[in-house]
Coordinates of C-alpha atoms and ligand atoms in Angstrom, one line a residue:
M1 CA 24.2 -40.3 102.8
N2 CA 23.4 -43.8 104.1
P3 CA 23.5 -43.5 107.9
H4 CA 24.0 -47.3 108.4
R5 CA 27.6 -47.7 107.3
Q6 CA 29.3 -50.5 109.2
Q7 CA 31.9 -49.1 111.5
T8 CA 35.4 -50.1 110.6
A9 CA 38.9 -48.9 111.6
A10 CA 40.1 -45.9 109.7
I11 CA 43.3 -46.2 107.8
S12 CA 45.1 -43.6 105.5
I13 CA 46.3 -44.1 102.0
G14 CA 48.2 -40.9 101.4
R15 CA 45.6 -38.2 102.1
V16 CA 42.6 -40.4 101.5
T17 CA 41.0 -42.0 104.6
I18 CA 39.4 -45.4 104.2
G19 CA 37.0 -46.7 106.8
G20 CA 36.0 -45.2 110.1
G21 CA 33.0 -43.5 108.5
A22 CA 34.9 -41.7 105.7
A23 CA 33.3 -41.3 102.3
V24 CA 33.6 -44.4 100.2
S25 CA 36.5 -43.9 97.8
V26 CA 36.8 -45.0 94.1
Q27 CA 39.9 -46.8 92.9
S28 CA 41.2 -48.0 89.6
M29 CA 44.3 -49.7 88.3
T30 CA 46.6 -48.8 85.5
N31 CA 46.9 -51.2 82.6
T32 CA 50.0 -49.7 80.9
L33 CA 53.4 -51.3 81.4
T34 CA 54.6 -49.9 84.7
S35 CA 58.1 -50.0 83.2
D36 CA 56.9 -47.3 80.8
A37 CA 56.7 -44.5 83.3
E38 CA 55.6 -41.9 80.7
A39 CA 52.5 -44.0 79.6
T40 CA 51.7 -44.9 83.2
I41 CA 51.9 -41.3 84.4
A42 CA 49.7 -40.2 81.5
Q43 CA 47.1 -42.8 82.4
I44 CA 47.1 -41.8 86.1
H45 CA 46.6 -38.2 85.0
A46 CA 43.5 -39.2 83.0
L47 CA 42.2 -41.3 85.9
T48 CA 42.7 -38.3 88.3
L49 CA 40.8 -36.0 85.9
S50 CA 37.9 -38.6 85.8
G51 CA 37.5 -38.5 89.6
C52 CA 39.7 -41.4 90.7
D53 CA 40.6 -41.2 94.4
I54 CA 43.4 -43.9 94.6
V55 CA 45.3 -45.7 91.8
R56 CA 47.0 -49.1 91.9
V57 CA 50.0 -50.0 89.9
S58 CA 51.4 -53.5 89.5
I59 CA 55.0 -54.1 90.0
P60 CA 55.7 -57.4 88.3
D61 CA 59.5 -57.0 87.8
S62 CA 62.6 -54.9 88.5
E63 CA 62.0 -52.7 85.4
S64 CA 58.6 -51.7 86.8
L65 CA 60.1 -51.1 90.2
A66 CA 62.8 -48.9 88.6
A67 CA 60.0 -46.7 87.1
F68 CA 57.8 -46.6 90.2
A69 CA 59.5 -43.8 92.1
A70 CA 59.0 -41.4 89.2
I71 CA 55.4 -42.5 88.7
K72 CA 54.7 -42.0 92.4
R73 CA 56.3 -38.5 92.3
A74 CA 54.2 -37.5 89.3
S75 CA 50.9 -38.7 90.7
A76 CA 48.4 -36.3 92.2
I77 CA 46.5 -39.1 93.9
P78 CA 47.8 -41.8 96.2
V79 CA 49.4 -44.8 94.6
V80 CA 49.2 -48.4 95.8
A81 CA 51.8 -50.8 94.7
D82 CA 50.5 -54.3 93.8
I83 CA 53.0 -57.1 94.3
H84 CA 52.9 -60.8 94.1
F85 CA 55.5 -63.5 95.0
D86 CA 58.6 -61.3 95.4
H87 CA 59.1 -59.7 98.8
K88 CA 62.1 -57.7 97.5
L89 CA 59.8 -55.9 95.0
A90 CA 57.4 -55.1 97.8
I91 CA 60.1 -53.7 100.0
G92 CA 61.5 -51.7 97.0
A93 CA 58.1 -50.2 96.3
I94 CA 57.6 -49.2 99.9
E95 CA 61.1 -47.5 99.9
A96 CA 60.2 -45.8 96.6
G97 CA 57.3 -44.1 98.3
A98 CA 54.2 -46.3 97.8
D99 CA 51.2 -45.0 99.7
A100 CA 50.1 -48.6 100.4
I101 CA 50.9 -52.0 99.1
R102 CA 48.7 -54.9 98.1
I103 CA 50.1 -58.3 98.8
N104 CA 48.8 -61.7 99.5
P105 CA 51.0 -62.9 102.4
G106 CA 50.2 -66.5 101.2
N107 CA 52.1 -66.1 98.0
I108 CA 55.0 -64.0 99.4
G109 CA 56.4 -67.2 100.8
A110 CA 58.5 -67.8 104.0
K111 CA 57.5 -66.1 107.2
D112 CA 60.8 -64.1 107.4
K113 CA 60.0 -62.6 103.9
V114 CA 56.5 -61.6 105.0
K115 CA 58.0 -60.2 108.2
A116 CA 60.5 -58.0 106.2
V117 CA 57.7 -56.6 104.1
A118 CA 55.6 -55.9 107.2
Q119 CA 58.5 -54.2 109.0
A120 CA 59.1 -52.0 106.0
A121 CA 55.4 -51.0 105.9
I122 CA 55.3 -50.3 109.6
A123 CA 58.5 -48.1 109.4
R124 CA 56.9 -46.0 106.6
E125 CA 53.5 -46.0 108.3
I126 CA 51.7 -47.3 105.2
P127 CA 48.8 -49.8 105.1
I128 CA 48.8 -53.2 103.6
R129 CA 45.9 -54.5 101.6
V130 CA 45.4 -58.2 101.9
G131 CA 43.6 -59.4 98.7
V132 CA 42.4 -62.9 98.7
N133 CA 40.8 -64.4 95.6
M134 CA 38.8 -67.6 95.3
G135 CA 41.4 -68.7 92.7
S136 CA 44.2 -68.4 95.2
V137 CA 42.7 -70.1 98.2
K138 CA 44.9 -73.0 99.3
R139 CA 43.7 -76.5 98.4
A140 CA 43.9 -77.6 101.9
L141 CA 41.5 -74.9 103.0
L142 CA 39.1 -75.7 100.2
K143 CA 39.2 -79.3 101.2
R144 CA 38.6 -78.5 104.9
F145 CA 35.6 -76.4 104.1
G146 CA 34.1 -78.8 101.5
D147 CA 31.0 -77.3 99.9
D148 CA 31.4 -74.1 101.8
R149 CA 33.7 -72.3 99.3
V150 CA 32.9 -69.0 100.8
G151 CA 33.9 -70.2 104.2
A152 CA 37.3 -71.2 102.8
L153 CA 37.7 -67.7 101.3
V154 CA 36.8 -66.0 104.5
E155 CA 39.1 -68.2 106.5
S156 CA 41.9 -67.5 104.0
A157 CA 41.5 -63.8 104.6
R158 CA 41.3 -64.2 108.3
E159 CA 44.5 -66.3 108.4
Q160 CA 46.4 -63.9 106.2
V161 CA 45.3 -60.8 108.2
M162 CA 46.3 -62.6 111.4
V163 CA 49.8 -63.1 110.0
L164 CA 50.1 -59.4 109.5
E165 CA 48.5 -58.5 112.9
D166 CA 50.9 -60.8 114.6
L167 CA 53.8 -59.0 112.9
G168 CA 52.5 -55.7 114.4
V169 CA 50.9 -54.3 111.2
N170 CA 48.1 -51.9 112.4
A171 CA 46.7 -50.6 109.2
I172 CA 45.1 -53.2 107.0
K173 CA 42.4 -53.3 104.4
V174 CA 40.9 -56.5 103.0
S175 CA 39.3 -57.7 99.8
L176 CA 37.7 -61.1 99.3
K177 CA 36.9 -61.7 95.7
S178 CA 35.3 -64.3 93.6
S179 CA 34.2 -64.0 90.0
D180 CA 30.9 -65.4 91.2
V181 CA 28.8 -62.4 92.4
R182 CA 26.8 -64.3 95.0
E183 CA 29.9 -65.8 96.5
T184 CA 31.5 -62.4 96.6
I185 CA 28.5 -60.9 98.4
E186 CA 28.4 -63.7 100.9
A187 CA 32.2 -63.6 101.6
Y188 CA 32.1 -59.9 102.3
R189 CA 29.1 -60.2 104.6
R190 CA 30.7 -63.0 106.6
Y191 CA 34.1 -61.3 106.8
A192 CA 32.5 -57.9 107.8
A193 CA 30.8 -59.7 110.7
I194 CA 34.2 -60.8 112.2
S195 CA 36.6 -58.1 111.3
K196 CA 37.2 -54.4 112.1
W197 CA 39.4 -53.7 109.1
P198 CA 38.0 -51.6 106.2
L199 CA 36.9 -53.5 103.2
H200 CA 37.9 -52.9 99.6
L201 CA 35.0 -54.1 97.4
G202 CA 35.3 -55.7 94.0
V203 CA 34.1 -58.5 91.8
T204 CA 37.1 -60.1 90.3
E205 CA 37.3 -60.8 86.6
A206 CA 34.1 -58.9 86.3
G207 CA 34.2 -58.8 82.5
T208 CA 33.8 -56.3 79.7
L209 CA 32.5 -52.8 80.0
F210 CA 28.9 -53.8 79.7
S211 CA 28.7 -57.1 81.6
G212 CA 31.4 -56.1 84.1
S213 CA 29.6 -52.9 85.0
I214 CA 26.4 -54.8 85.6
R215 CA 28.0 -57.6 87.6
S216 CA 30.0 -55.1 89.7
A217 CA 26.9 -53.0 90.3
A218 CA 24.9 -56.0 91.4
G219 CA 27.5 -57.3 93.8
M220 CA 28.8 -54.1 95.2
G221 CA 25.5 -52.3 95.1
I222 CA 23.9 -54.9 97.5
L223 CA 26.9 -54.7 99.9
L224 CA 27.2 -50.9 99.8
Y225 CA 23.4 -50.7 100.5
E226 CA 23.9 -52.9 103.5
G227 CA 26.6 -50.6 104.8
I228 CA 29.5 -52.9 103.9
G229 CA 32.5 -51.5 101.9
D230 CA 34.8 -48.6 102.4
T231 CA 36.5 -48.3 99.0
I232 CA 35.6 -49.8 95.6
R233 CA 37.0 -50.8 92.3
V234 CA 34.8 -51.7 89.4
S235 CA 37.1 -54.1 87.5
L236 CA 36.6 -54.0 83.8
S237 CA 38.3 -55.3 80.7
A238 CA 38.3 -51.7 79.4
D239 CA 39.9 -48.3 79.7
P240 CA 40.4 -47.8 83.5
V241 CA 38.8 -44.4 83.1
R242 CA 35.6 -46.3 82.5
E243 CA 36.1 -48.1 85.9
V244 CA 36.2 -44.7 87.6
M245 CA 33.1 -43.5 85.8
A246 CA 31.2 -46.6 86.7
G247 CA 32.4 -46.4 90.3
N248 CA 31.3 -42.8 90.7
I249 CA 27.9 -43.5 89.2
L250 CA 27.4 -46.5 91.5
L251 CA 28.2 -44.4 94.6
E252 CA 26.1 -41.5 93.4
C253 CA 23.0 -43.5 92.7
L254 CA 23.2 -45.2 96.1
G255 CA 23.4 -41.9 97.8
L256 CA 26.9 -42.4 99.0
R257 CA 28.4 -39.5 97.1
D258 CA 26.5 -36.3 96.6
Q259 CA 28.9 -35.1 94.0
G260 CA 29.4 -35.4 90.3
I261 CA 27.2 -34.9 87.3
R262 CA 24.3 -37.3 86.9
V263 CA 23.4 -37.5 83.2
I264 CA 19.9 -39.0 82.7
A265 CA 18.9 -39.8 79.2
C266 CA 15.7 -41.2 77.7
P267 CA 16.1 -44.7 76.2
T268 CA 14.8 -43.3 72.8
C269 CA 12.1 -44.8 70.6
A270 CA 10.7 -44.1 67.2
R271 CA 9.8 -40.5 68.3
A272 CA 13.4 -39.6 69.0
C273 CA 14.5 -36.4 67.1
A274 CA 18.2 -36.8 67.7
D275 CA 21.0 -39.3 68.4
I276 CA 20.4 -39.2 72.2
P277 CA 22.8 -42.1 73.1
T278 CA 25.7 -40.3 71.4
I279 CA 24.9 -36.9 72.9
A280 CA 24.4 -38.3 76.4
A281 CA 27.7 -40.3 76.2
Q282 CA 29.6 -37.3 75.0
V283 CA 28.3 -35.2 77.8
E284 CA 28.9 -37.9 80.4
E285 CA 32.5 -38.5 79.3
A286 CA 33.3 -34.8 79.3
V287 CA 32.1 -34.1 82.8
S288 CA 33.1 -37.3 84.6
G289 CA 35.7 -35.6 86.8
I290 CA 33.5 -32.7 88.0
K291 CA 32.7 -32.9 91.7
T292 CA 29.7 -30.5 91.9
H293 CA 26.4 -32.3 92.0
L294 CA 24.1 -31.6 89.1
V295 CA 21.4 -33.5 87.3
V296 CA 21.5 -33.1 83.5
A297 CA 18.7 -34.5 81.3
V298 CA 19.1 -35.4 77.6
M299 CA 15.6 -36.2 76.2
G300 CA 14.6 -37.2 72.7
C301 CA 11.2 -35.7 72.1
I302 CA 8.3 -33.6 73.4
V303 CA 6.5 -36.5 75.0
N304 CA 8.6 -36.7 78.2
G305 CA 11.3 -34.3 77.3
P306 CA 10.2 -30.9 78.5
G307 CA 9.0 -32.4 81.9
E308 CA 12.3 -34.2 82.6
A309 CA 14.4 -31.4 81.3
R310 CA 12.5 -28.9 83.6
D311 CA 12.9 -31.2 86.6
A312 CA 16.7 -31.5 86.1
D313 CA 19.2 -28.8 86.9
L314 CA 20.0 -28.5 83.2
G315 CA 18.3 -30.3 80.3
V316 CA 17.6 -30.5 76.7
A317 CA 14.3 -31.6 75.1
C318 CA 14.6 -32.3 71.4
D319 CA 11.8 -31.8 68.9
T320 CA 11.3 -31.8 65.2
N321 CA 12.9 -28.3 64.8
G322 CA 15.9 -28.8 67.1
A323 CA 15.9 -28.7 70.9
M324 CA 15.1 -26.5 73.9
L325 CA 17.7 -25.9 76.5
F326 CA 16.3 -25.7 80.1
V327 CA 18.2 -24.2 83.0
K328 CA 16.9 -24.6 86.5
G329 CA 13.4 -25.4 85.3
H330 CA 13.1 -22.6 82.7
P331 CA 13.3 -22.8 78.9
L332 CA 16.4 -20.7 78.1
K333 CA 17.0 -20.9 74.4
R334 CA 16.5 -22.8 71.2
L335 CA 19.4 -25.0 69.9
A336 CA 20.2 -26.8 66.7
I337 CA 20.9 -30.5 67.3
S338 CA 24.6 -29.9 66.6
E339 CA 24.7 -27.3 69.3
I340 CA 23.4 -29.5 72.1
V341 CA 26.7 -30.9 73.4
P342 CA 28.6 -27.6 73.4
A343 CA 25.6 -25.7 74.9
L344 CA 25.2 -28.2 77.7
L345 CA 28.9 -28.3 78.5
K346 CA 29.0 -24.5 78.6
A347 CA 25.9 -24.4 80.9
I348 CA 27.5 -27.1 83.1
E349 CA 30.7 -25.1 83.3
K350 CA 28.7 -22.0 84.3
E351 CA 26.8 -23.8 87.0
T352 CA 29.8 -25.5 88.5
S353 CA 32.1 -22.5 88.5
S354 CA 29.6 -20.2 90.2
Ligands
LIG401 FE1 10.8 -41.8 73.1 FE2 10.4 -39.3 73.5 FE3 10.3 -41.0 75.5 FE4 12.6 -40.5 74.4 S1 11.4 -39.0 75.5 S2 11.8 -42.5 74.9 S3 12.1 -40.2 72.3 S4 8.9 -40.8 73.8

């Protein structure tokens, strides 16, 4: 584990601790209609199985709020309610059992409305996440800071957190997002230097599965490596389960989470004796929720295959007659190509249940 995490205050979202040296947690957000409780509960279940620590659900209207209590009751992981503009929805979500709420005090409106939300959160002892986005920074602030757009974003977060602190809120987490990766990095760095509150990292509007994963890994990877960030969400225009998979992989490869299955696969070339991308993707998808740490190698031919498969905890090296399964460095048995995925999953199950 990286010993140089920046010290932040610890807050609790349900049973998950954020900040104060706790393990960096992975979040995602449902993209079903919250008013459709059944679909939302099914998606939260899938996210839980994929290793999601905390899920966020938007509450855009009263129909969504009506479904929220049942969603919260059915969820095995803490649920954050995401509310904009309407303080009554925020209070309703808190009363319905939200483990935290995400608001932007700036768009909740008059001070008495923000105060009512703050008091409800204090009474239920749940944290508030202040999420500021470059797109929602007030024009006056942008004008005041001129070319220093990041300065305006940081000041916006500082002001909004101060509003909550003045109202007595003592459990806050903060996100400062821009769709520009470099602005995001700079904003978090500058805010981390002036605040004790734990930080929720994300690159907003990151993009599709491919480009969004890269942009998020670039931005969050740098910050996490510098010790900044207590919880993360990889925002993708894709199935949210992919967000969790990407988040878990990011933490694992930075040494911030020594759990989960790391699937390594060769890039393939003209020598490949099997469809390695499909095999590796099928294995990765099937094991994404497993917490035990294992390295599994899926290799296309005898050039690098046996060496990598031997070095991993489990591995397959394909050849012109099928593949060899390696377990803990030893060749165990020959497989037909069609047997690789089930054989690896069976071996993973054996290793992780022993
Ligand atoms: Fe090509 Fe074999 Fe290397 Fe895979 S292991 S990239 S198939 S040489």
